[in-house]
Coordinates of C-alpha atoms and ligand atoms in Angstrom, one line a residue:
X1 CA 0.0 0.0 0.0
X2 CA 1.1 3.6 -0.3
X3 CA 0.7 5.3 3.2
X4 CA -0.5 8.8 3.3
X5 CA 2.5 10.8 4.1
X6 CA 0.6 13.8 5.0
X7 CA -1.3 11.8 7.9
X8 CA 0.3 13.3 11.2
X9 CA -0.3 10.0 12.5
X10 CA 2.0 8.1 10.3
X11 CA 5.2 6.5 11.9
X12 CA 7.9 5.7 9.9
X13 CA 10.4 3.2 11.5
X14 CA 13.6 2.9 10.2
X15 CA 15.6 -0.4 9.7
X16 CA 13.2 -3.7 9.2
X17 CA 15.2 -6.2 10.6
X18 CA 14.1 -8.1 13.9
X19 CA 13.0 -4.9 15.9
X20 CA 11.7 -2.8 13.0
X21 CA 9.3 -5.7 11.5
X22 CA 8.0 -6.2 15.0
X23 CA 7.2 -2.3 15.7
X24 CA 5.8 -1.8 12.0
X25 CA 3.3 -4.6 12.9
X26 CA 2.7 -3.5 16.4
X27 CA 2.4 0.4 15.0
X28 CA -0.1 -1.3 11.9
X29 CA -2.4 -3.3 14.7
X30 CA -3.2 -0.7 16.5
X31 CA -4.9 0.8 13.4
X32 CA -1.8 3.6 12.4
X33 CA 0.0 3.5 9.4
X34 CA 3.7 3.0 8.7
X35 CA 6.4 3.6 6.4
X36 CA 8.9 0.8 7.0
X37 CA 12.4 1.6 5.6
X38 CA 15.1 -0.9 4.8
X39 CA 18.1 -0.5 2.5
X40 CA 18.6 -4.0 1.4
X41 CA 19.0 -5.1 -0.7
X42 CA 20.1 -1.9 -2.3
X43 CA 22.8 -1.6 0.6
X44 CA 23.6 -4.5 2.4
X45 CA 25.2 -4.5 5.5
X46 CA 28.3 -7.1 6.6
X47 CA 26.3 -9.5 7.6
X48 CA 23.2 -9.6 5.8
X49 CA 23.0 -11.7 3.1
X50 CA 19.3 -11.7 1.2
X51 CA 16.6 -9.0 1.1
X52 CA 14.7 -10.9 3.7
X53 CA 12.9 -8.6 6.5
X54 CA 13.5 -10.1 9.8
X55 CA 16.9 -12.1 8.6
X56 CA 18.2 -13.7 10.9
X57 CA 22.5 -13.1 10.3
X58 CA 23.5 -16.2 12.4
X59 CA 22.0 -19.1 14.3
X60 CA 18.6 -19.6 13.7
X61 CA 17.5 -20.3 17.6
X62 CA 15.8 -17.9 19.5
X63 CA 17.0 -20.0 22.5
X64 CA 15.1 -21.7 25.4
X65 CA 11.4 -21.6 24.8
X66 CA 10.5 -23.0 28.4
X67 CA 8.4 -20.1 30.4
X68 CA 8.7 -21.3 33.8
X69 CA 12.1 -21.5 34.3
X70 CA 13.8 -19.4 31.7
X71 CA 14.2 -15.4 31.0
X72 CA 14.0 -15.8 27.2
X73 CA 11.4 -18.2 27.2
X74 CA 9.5 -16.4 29.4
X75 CA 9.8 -13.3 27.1
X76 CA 8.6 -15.6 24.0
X77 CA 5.3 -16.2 26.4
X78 CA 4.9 -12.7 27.2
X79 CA 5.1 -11.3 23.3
X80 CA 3.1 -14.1 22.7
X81 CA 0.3 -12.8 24.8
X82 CA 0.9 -9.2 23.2
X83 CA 0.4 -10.6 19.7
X84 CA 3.9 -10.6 18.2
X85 CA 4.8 -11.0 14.5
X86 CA 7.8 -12.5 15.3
X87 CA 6.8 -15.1 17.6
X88 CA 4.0 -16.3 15.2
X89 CA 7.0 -16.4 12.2
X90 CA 8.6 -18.3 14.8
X91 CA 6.5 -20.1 15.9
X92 CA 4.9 -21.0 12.2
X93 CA 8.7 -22.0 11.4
X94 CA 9.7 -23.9 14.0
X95 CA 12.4 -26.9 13.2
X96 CA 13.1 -29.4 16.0
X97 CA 15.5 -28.3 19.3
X98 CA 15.4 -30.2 22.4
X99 CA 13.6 -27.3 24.6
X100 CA 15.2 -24.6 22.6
X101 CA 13.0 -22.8 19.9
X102 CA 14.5 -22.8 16.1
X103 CA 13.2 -22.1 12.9
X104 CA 13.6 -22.5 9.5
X105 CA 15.5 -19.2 9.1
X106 CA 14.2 -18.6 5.5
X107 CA 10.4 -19.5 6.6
X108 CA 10.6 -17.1 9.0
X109 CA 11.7 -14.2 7.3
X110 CA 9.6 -14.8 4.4
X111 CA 6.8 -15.2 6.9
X112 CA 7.2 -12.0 8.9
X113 CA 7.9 -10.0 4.9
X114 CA 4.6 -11.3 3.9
X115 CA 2.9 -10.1 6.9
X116 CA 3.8 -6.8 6.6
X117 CA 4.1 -6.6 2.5
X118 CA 0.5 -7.7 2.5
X119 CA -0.6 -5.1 5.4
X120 CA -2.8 -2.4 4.0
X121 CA -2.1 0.2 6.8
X122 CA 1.9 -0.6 5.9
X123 CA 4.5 0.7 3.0
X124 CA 7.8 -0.8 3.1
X125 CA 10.5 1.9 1.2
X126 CA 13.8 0.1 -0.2
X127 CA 15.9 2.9 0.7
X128 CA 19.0 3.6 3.1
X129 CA 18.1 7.0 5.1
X130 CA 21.7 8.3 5.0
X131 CA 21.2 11.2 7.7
X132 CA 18.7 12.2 10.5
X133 CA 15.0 12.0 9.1
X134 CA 13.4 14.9 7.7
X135 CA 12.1 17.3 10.5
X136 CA 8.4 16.6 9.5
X137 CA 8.7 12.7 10.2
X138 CA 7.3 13.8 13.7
X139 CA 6.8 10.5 14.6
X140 CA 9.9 8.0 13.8
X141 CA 11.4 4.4 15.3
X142 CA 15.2 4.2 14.7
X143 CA 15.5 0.2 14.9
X144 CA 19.0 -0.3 12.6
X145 CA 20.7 -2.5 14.8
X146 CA 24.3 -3.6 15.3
X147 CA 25.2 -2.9 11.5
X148 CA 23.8 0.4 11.2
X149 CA 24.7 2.3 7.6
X150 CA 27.7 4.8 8.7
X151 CA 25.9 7.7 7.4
X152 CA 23.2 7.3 9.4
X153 CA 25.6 6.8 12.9
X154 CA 27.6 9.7 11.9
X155 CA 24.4 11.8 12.4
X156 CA 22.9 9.9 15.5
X157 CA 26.9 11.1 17.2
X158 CA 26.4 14.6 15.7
X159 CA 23.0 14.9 17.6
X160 CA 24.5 12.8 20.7
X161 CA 27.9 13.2 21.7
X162 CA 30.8 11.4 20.8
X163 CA 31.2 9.0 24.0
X164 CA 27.6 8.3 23.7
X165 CA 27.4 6.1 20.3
X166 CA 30.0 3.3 21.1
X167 CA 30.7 1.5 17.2
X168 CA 31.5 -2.2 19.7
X169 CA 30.9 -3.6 22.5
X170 CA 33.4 -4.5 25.2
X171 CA 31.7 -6.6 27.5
X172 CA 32.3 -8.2 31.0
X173 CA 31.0 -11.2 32.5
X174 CA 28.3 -10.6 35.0
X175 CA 27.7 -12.5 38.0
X176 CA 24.7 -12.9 39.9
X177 CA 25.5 -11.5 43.4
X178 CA 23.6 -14.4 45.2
X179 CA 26.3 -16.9 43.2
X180 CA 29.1 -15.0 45.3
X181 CA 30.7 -16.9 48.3
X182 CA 31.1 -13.9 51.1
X183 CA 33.0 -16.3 53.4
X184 CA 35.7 -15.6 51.2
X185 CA 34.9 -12.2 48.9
X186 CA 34.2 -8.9 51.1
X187 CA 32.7 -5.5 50.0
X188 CA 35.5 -2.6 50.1
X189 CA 36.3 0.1 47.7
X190 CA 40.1 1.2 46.6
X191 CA 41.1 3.3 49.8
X192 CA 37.6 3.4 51.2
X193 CA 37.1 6.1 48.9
X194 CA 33.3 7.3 48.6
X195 CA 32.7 7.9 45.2
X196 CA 29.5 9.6 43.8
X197 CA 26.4 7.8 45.1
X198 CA 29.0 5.2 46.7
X199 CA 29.7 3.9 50.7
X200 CA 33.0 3.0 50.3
X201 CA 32.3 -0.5 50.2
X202 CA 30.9 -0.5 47.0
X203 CA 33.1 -3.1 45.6
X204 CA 33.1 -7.1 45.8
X205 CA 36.8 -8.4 46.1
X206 CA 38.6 -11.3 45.2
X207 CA 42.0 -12.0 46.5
X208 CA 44.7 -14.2 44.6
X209 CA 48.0 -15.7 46.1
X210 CA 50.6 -15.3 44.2
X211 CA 50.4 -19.1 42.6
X212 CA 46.6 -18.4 42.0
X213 CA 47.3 -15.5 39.9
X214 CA 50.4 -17.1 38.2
X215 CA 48.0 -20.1 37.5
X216 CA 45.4 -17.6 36.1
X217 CA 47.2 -15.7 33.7
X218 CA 48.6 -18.9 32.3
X219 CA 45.4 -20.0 31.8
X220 CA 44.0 -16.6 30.1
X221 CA 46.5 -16.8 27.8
X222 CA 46.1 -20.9 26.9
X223 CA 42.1 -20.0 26.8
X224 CA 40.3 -21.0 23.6
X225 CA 39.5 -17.6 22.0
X226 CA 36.8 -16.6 19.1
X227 CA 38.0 -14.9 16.0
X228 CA 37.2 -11.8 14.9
X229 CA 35.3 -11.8 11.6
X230 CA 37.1 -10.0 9.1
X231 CA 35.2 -6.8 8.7
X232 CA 35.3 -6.4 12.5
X233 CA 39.2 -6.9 12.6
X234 CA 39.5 -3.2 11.3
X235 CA 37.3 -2.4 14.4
X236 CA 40.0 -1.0 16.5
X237 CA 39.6 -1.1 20.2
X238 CA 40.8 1.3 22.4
X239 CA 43.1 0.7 25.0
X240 CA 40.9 1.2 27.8
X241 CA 38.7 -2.0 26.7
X242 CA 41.4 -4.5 25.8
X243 CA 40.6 -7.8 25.8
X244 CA 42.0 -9.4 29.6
X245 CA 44.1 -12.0 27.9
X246 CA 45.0 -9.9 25.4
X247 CA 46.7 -7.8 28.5
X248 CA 48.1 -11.0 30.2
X249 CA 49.9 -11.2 26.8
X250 CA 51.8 -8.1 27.5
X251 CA 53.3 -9.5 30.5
X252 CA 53.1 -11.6 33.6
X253 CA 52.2 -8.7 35.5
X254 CA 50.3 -6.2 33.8
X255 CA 46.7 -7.2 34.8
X256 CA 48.2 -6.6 38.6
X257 CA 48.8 -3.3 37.5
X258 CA 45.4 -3.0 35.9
X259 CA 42.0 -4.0 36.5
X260 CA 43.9 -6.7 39.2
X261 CA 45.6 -4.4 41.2
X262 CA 45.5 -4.7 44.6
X263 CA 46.3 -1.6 46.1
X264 CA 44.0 -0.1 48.7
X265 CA 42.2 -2.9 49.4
X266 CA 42.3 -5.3 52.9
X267 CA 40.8 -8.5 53.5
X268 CA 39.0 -7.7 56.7
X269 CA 39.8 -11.8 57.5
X270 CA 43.6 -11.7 56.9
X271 CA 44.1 -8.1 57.5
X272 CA 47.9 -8.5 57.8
X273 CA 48.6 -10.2 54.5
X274 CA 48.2 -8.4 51.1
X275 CA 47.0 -10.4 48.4
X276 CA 49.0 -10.9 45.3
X277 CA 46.0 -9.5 43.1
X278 CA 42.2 -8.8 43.0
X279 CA 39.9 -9.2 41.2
X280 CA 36.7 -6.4 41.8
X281 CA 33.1 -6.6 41.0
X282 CA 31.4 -3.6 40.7
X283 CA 27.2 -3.4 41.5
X284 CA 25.6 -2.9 37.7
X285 CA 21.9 -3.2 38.5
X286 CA 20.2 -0.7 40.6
X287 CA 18.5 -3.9 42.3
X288 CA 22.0 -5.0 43.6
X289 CA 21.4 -8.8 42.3
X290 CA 24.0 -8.1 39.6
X291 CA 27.8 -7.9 40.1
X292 CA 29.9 -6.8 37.1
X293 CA 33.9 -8.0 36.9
X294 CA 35.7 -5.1 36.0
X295 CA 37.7 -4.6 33.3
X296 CA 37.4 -8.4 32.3
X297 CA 35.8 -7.8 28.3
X298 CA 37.4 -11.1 26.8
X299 CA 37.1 -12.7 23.5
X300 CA 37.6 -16.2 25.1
X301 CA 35.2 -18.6 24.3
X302 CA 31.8 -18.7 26.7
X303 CA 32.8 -22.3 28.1
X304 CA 37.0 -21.4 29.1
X305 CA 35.3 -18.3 30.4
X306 CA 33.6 -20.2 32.7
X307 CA 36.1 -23.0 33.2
X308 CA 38.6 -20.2 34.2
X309 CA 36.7 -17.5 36.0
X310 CA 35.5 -19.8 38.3
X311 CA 39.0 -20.6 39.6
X312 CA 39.5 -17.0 40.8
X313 CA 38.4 -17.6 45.0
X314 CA 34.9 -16.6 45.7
X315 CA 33.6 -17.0 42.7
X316 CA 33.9 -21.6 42.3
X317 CA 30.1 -22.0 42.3
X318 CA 29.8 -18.1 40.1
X319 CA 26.4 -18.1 37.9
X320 CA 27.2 -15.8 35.2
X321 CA 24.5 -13.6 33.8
X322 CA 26.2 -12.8 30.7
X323 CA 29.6 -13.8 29.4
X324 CA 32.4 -11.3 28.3
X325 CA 32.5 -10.3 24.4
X326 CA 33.9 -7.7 21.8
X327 CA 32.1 -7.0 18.7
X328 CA 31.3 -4.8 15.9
X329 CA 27.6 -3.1 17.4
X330 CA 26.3 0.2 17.1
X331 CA 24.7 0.7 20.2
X332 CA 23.5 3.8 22.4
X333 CA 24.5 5.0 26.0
X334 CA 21.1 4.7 26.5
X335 CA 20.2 5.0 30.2
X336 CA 21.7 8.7 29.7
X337 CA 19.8 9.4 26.0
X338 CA 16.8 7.8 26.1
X339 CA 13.7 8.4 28.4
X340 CA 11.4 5.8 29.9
X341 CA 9.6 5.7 26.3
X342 CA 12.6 5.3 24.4
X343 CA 12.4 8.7 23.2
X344 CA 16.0 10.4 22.6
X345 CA 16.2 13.0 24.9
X346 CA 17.5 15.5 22.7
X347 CA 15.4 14.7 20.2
X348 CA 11.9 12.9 21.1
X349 CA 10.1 12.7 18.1
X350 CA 13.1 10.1 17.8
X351 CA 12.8 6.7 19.2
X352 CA 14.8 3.8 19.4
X353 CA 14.4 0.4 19.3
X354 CA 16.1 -3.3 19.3
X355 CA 20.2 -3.9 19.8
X356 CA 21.2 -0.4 19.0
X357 CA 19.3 0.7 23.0
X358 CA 21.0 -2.4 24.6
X359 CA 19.6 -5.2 24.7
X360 CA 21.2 -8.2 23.1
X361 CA 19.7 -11.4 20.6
X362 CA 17.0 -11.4 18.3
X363 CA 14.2 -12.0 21.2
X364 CA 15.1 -8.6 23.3
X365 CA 15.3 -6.8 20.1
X366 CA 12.4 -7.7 18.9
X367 CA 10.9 -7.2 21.9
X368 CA 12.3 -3.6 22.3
X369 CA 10.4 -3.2 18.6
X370 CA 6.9 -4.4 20.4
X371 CA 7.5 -2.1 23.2
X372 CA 8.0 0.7 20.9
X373 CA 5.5 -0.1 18.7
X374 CA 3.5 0.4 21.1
X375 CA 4.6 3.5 22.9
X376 CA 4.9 5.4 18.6
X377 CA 1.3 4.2 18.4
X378 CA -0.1 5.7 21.5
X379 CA 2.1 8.9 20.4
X380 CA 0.3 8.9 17.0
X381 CA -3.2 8.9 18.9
X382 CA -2.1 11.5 21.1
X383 CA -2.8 9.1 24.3
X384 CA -0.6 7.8 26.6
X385 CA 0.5 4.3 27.5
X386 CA 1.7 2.9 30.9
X387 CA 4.6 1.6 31.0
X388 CA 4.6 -2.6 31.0
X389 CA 5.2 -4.0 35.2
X390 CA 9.0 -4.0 35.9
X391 CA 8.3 -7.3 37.3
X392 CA 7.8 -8.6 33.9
X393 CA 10.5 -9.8 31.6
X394 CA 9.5 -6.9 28.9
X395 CA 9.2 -4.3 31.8
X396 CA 12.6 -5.6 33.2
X397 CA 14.5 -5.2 30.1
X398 CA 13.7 -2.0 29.4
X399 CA 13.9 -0.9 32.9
X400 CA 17.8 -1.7 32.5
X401 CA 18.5 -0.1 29.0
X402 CA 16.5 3.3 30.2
X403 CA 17.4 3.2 33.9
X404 CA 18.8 0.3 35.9
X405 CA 22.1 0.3 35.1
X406 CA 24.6 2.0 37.2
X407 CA 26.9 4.4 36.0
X408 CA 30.5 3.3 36.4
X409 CA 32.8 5.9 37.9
X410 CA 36.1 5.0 36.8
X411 CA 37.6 6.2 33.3
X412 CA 37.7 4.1 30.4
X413 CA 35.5 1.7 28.5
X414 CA 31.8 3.4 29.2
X415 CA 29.8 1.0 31.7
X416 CA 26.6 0.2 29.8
X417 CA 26.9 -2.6 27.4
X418 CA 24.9 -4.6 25.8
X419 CA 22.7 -7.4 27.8
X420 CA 20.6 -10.4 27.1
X421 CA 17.4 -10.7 29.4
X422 CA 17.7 -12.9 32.4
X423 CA 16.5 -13.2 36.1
X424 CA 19.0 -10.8 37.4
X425 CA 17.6 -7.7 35.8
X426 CA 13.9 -8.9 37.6
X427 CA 12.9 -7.1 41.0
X428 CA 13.4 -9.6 43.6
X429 CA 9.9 -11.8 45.1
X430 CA 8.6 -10.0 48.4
X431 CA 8.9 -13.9 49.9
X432 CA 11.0 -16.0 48.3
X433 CA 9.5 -20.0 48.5
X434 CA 10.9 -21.7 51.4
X435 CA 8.5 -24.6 51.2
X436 CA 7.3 -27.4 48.5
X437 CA 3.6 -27.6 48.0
X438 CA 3.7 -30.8 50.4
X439 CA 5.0 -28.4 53.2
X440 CA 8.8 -30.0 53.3
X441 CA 11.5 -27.7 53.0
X442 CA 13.0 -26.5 49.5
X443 CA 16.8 -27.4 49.6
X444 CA 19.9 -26.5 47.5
X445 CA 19.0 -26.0 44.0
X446 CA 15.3 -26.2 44.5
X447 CA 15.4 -23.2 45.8
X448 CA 16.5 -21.5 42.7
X449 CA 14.2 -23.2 40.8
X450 CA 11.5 -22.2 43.0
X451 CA 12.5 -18.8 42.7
X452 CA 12.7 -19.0 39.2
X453 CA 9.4 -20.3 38.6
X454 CA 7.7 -17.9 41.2
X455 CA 9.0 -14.6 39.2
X456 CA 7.9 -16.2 36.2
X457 CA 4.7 -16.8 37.5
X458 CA 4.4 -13.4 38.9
X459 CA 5.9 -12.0 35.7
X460 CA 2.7 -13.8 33.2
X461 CA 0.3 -12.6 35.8
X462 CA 1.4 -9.0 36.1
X463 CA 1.7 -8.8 32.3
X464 CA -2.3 -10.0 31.8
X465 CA -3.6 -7.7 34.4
X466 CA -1.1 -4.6 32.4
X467 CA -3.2 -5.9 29.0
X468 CA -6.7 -5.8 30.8
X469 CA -5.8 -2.4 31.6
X470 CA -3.4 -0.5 29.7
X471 CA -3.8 -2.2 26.2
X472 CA -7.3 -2.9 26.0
X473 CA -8.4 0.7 27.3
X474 CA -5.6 2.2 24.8
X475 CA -7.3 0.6 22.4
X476 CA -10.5 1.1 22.5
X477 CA -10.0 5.4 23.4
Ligands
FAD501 C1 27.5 -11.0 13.1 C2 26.4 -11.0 14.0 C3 25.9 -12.2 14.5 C4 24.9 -12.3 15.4 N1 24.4 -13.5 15.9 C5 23.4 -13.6 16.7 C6 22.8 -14.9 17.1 O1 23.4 -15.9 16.8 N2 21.8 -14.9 18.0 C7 21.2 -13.7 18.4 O2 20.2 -13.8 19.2 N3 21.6 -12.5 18.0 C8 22.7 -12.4 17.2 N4 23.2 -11.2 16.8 C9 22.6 -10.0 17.3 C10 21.5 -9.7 16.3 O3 21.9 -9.0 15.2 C11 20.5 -8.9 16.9 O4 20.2 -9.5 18.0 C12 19.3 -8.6 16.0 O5 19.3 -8.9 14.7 C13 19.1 -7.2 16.2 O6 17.9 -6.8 15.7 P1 17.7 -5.3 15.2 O7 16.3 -5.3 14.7 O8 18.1 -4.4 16.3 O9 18.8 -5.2 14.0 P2 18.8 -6.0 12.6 O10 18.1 -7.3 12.7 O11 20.2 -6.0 12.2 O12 18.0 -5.0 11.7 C14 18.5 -3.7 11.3 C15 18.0 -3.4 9.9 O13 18.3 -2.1 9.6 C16 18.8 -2.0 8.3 N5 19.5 -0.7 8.2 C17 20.7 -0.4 8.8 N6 21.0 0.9 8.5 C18 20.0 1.4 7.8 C19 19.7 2.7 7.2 N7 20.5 3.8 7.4 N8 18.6 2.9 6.5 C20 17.7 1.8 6.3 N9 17.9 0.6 6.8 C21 19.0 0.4 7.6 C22 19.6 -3.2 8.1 O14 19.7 -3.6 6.7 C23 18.7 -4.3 8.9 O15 17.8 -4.9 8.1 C24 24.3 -11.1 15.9 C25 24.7 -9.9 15.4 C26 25.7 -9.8 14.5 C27 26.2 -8.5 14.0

């Protein structure tokens, strides 16, 4: 269909990839129409290969689809119950997985193109938008991912600042802070100093002997590692997010005069001996369930990560919430340039959307596309939405990327990276289960489980009620 570009309803949405198809079908369901640009096939970006809407670039799973007791399959239930395009694709396409959800990667994107192709509220434009919109596009979702066309970043840095559009990620491992063994780890920061919004003990530490740390850096450096893919290999990093084994190349002990130093800093149960080297975590979640290891972006492979993290003393028994990384992304500071609605600060008739606000994987972006979707719609009928429960899995990811991160205060790689959705990022349960249903006591792992499956519980019934109220009123206004 051809939309009419005079409407001052219209939304155009920029970028039709995971995020983009998702909001343009969100935007179209709700009755507004859309202009849905994408410049493939015209431009392709490096890792794009057809002129598919929706393509997926690598694996074809969209993970774990199990609700109860996962954070990404609880997010498939939850777009699920908020009509998604992409879950339906998915869903329609689905190849066998165990308990994972894959799908034919070609049958889904040709599903999710049809969809909106055939939409009459929805015109899809085969064109690259090389600079910021026009002015009169009053009403516009930015959704161009990791890849995003040069010309178009260049502008988004112009309006932002340089520091604020980062062109890769450097990411650390995050632990849950529940995962942590205190009996050995204690809170402290370098010289007791009270930063900005600190204590002084804002800081989880983790001492080394000297063979522990001799053992570690030999092991960093033995570490199976991922390659770069070409075009990112002309990515340079800067030095203040080198890889950590890339820094244990550079000498024995370098990392104990980096992010392993450990200077100012006294184990309140040996006081009289100095450890060889720490290793800090710094608090990443407003919620404090979410410790981050400083300095640690790695390219070693997820399962050495593991393997060798876990020898450093306090964290043996360490559940990791995400795993260290560096790749080519184009992703936002987000937290500090985007409000509540996704709406650039600076700028609010722009909104963002998918991996370029944070979030990481196809779900969460397309998820971030719903969400907007949904907030450009309510724009376009001058009515307001509220925003999903926080104790939901939609409401918790875009709690992080607009607000529940914490700021780091040291110089050097910027804090906020990108983040896949999981349990950590979820406001903790009132009363945690203590019990089984048969009255007996929940041990050891069952207790996680338990806690699992109550959040996700809580997390499926505090969306519905949100729909009965928010969505269905919305819609009928
Ligand atoms: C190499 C690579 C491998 C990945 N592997 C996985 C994986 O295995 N699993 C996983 O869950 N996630 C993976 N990801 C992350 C994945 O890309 C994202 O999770 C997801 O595709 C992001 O969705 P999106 O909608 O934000 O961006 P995309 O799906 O990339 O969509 C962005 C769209 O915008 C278009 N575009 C860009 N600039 C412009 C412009 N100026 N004008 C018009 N159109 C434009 C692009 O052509 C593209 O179609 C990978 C990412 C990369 C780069």
């Amino acid at each position: 269909m051809t939309a009419n570009t005079s409407s001052a309803e219209l939304v155009h949405i920029i970028g039709a990839g995971l995020a983009g198809s998702e909001a343009a079908w969100q935007v179209a369901r709700s009755g507004i129409p859309v202009v849905l640009h994408e410049m493939r096939p015209g431009k392709m970006t490096e890792a794009h290969r057809t002129d598919g809407l929706a393509e997926l670039v690598c694996s074809n799973s969209f993970r774990s689809d199990d609700a109860a007791n996962n954070a990404v399959g609880l997010l498939h239930a939850e777009m699920r119950r908020l009509d998604s395009l992409i879950m339906r694709a998915a869903d329609a396409n689905q190849v066998p997985a165990g308990g994972a959800l894959a799908v034919d990667r070609d049958g889904f994107s040709d599903a999710v193109t049809r969809a909106l192709d055939g939409h009459p509220l929805i015109e899809i434009r085969r064109a690259e938008i090389e600079g910021l919109p026009p002015e009169h596009w009053r009403n516009v979702i930015v959704a161009t991912g990791p890849l995003t066309s040069l010309a178009l970043a260049d502008a988004i840095r112009e309006l932002t600042d340089e520091s604020a559009l980062a062109f890769f990620d450097a990411i650390a491992p995050i632990v849950h802070r529940d995962s942590i063994d205190m009996s050995v780890a204690w809170f402290q920061s370098r010289y007791d100093k009270v930063g900005p919004g600190g204590t002084g003990a804002d800081y989880i530490n983790c001492p080394l002997t000297k063979e522990q740390y001799e053992a570690f850096v030999g092991a960093l450096m033995a570490g199976e590692k991922t390659d770069f893919k070409e075009w990112e290999t002309n990515t340079p990093y800067f030095d203040g997010c080198l890889p950590i084994e890339v820094m244990a190349e550079r000498g024995q002990e370098t990392l104990r005069h980096g992010p392993m130093k450990p200077v100012g800093l006294t184990n309140p149960r040996d006081p009289t001996v100095k450890a060889y080297a720490i290793v800090q975590l710094r608090q990443d979640n407003k919620l404090g369930t979410l410790y981050n290891m400083v300095g640690f972006q790695t390219k070693l492979k997820h399962g050495a990560q593991q393997r060798i993290f876990r020898t450093i003393p306090g964290l043996e028994k360490a559940e990791f919430a995400r795993l260290g990384g560096l790749h080519r992304n184009t992703f936002l500071n987000s937290p500090k340039l985007l409000d509540a609605q996704l709406r650039l600060r600076a700028q609010p008739r722009l909104r963002f959307a998918g991996q370029m606000t944070g979030c990481e994987g196809y779900v969460e972006s397309a998820s971030i596309g719903l969400i907007a979707g949904l907030y450009a719609a309510a724009n376009a009928r001058s009515t307001s939405l509220a925003p999903p429960p926080a104790t939901t899995a939609i409401g918790s990811l875009l709690g992080h990327i607009t607000g529940g991160h914490i700021e780091t205060i040291e110089p050097g790689g910027r804090s906020f990276q990108p983040m896949n959705v999981n349990f950590g990022l979820f406001p903790p349960l009132a009363s945690p289960p203590t019990r089984k249903p048969d009255g007996t006591r929940l041990r050891g792992n069952e207790k996680t489980v338990a806690r699992k499956q109550a959040i996700s519980a809580r997390a499926l019934a505090d969306l519905d009620r949100w729909i009965a109220e928010s969505l269905n009123i919305a819609a009928a206004a």
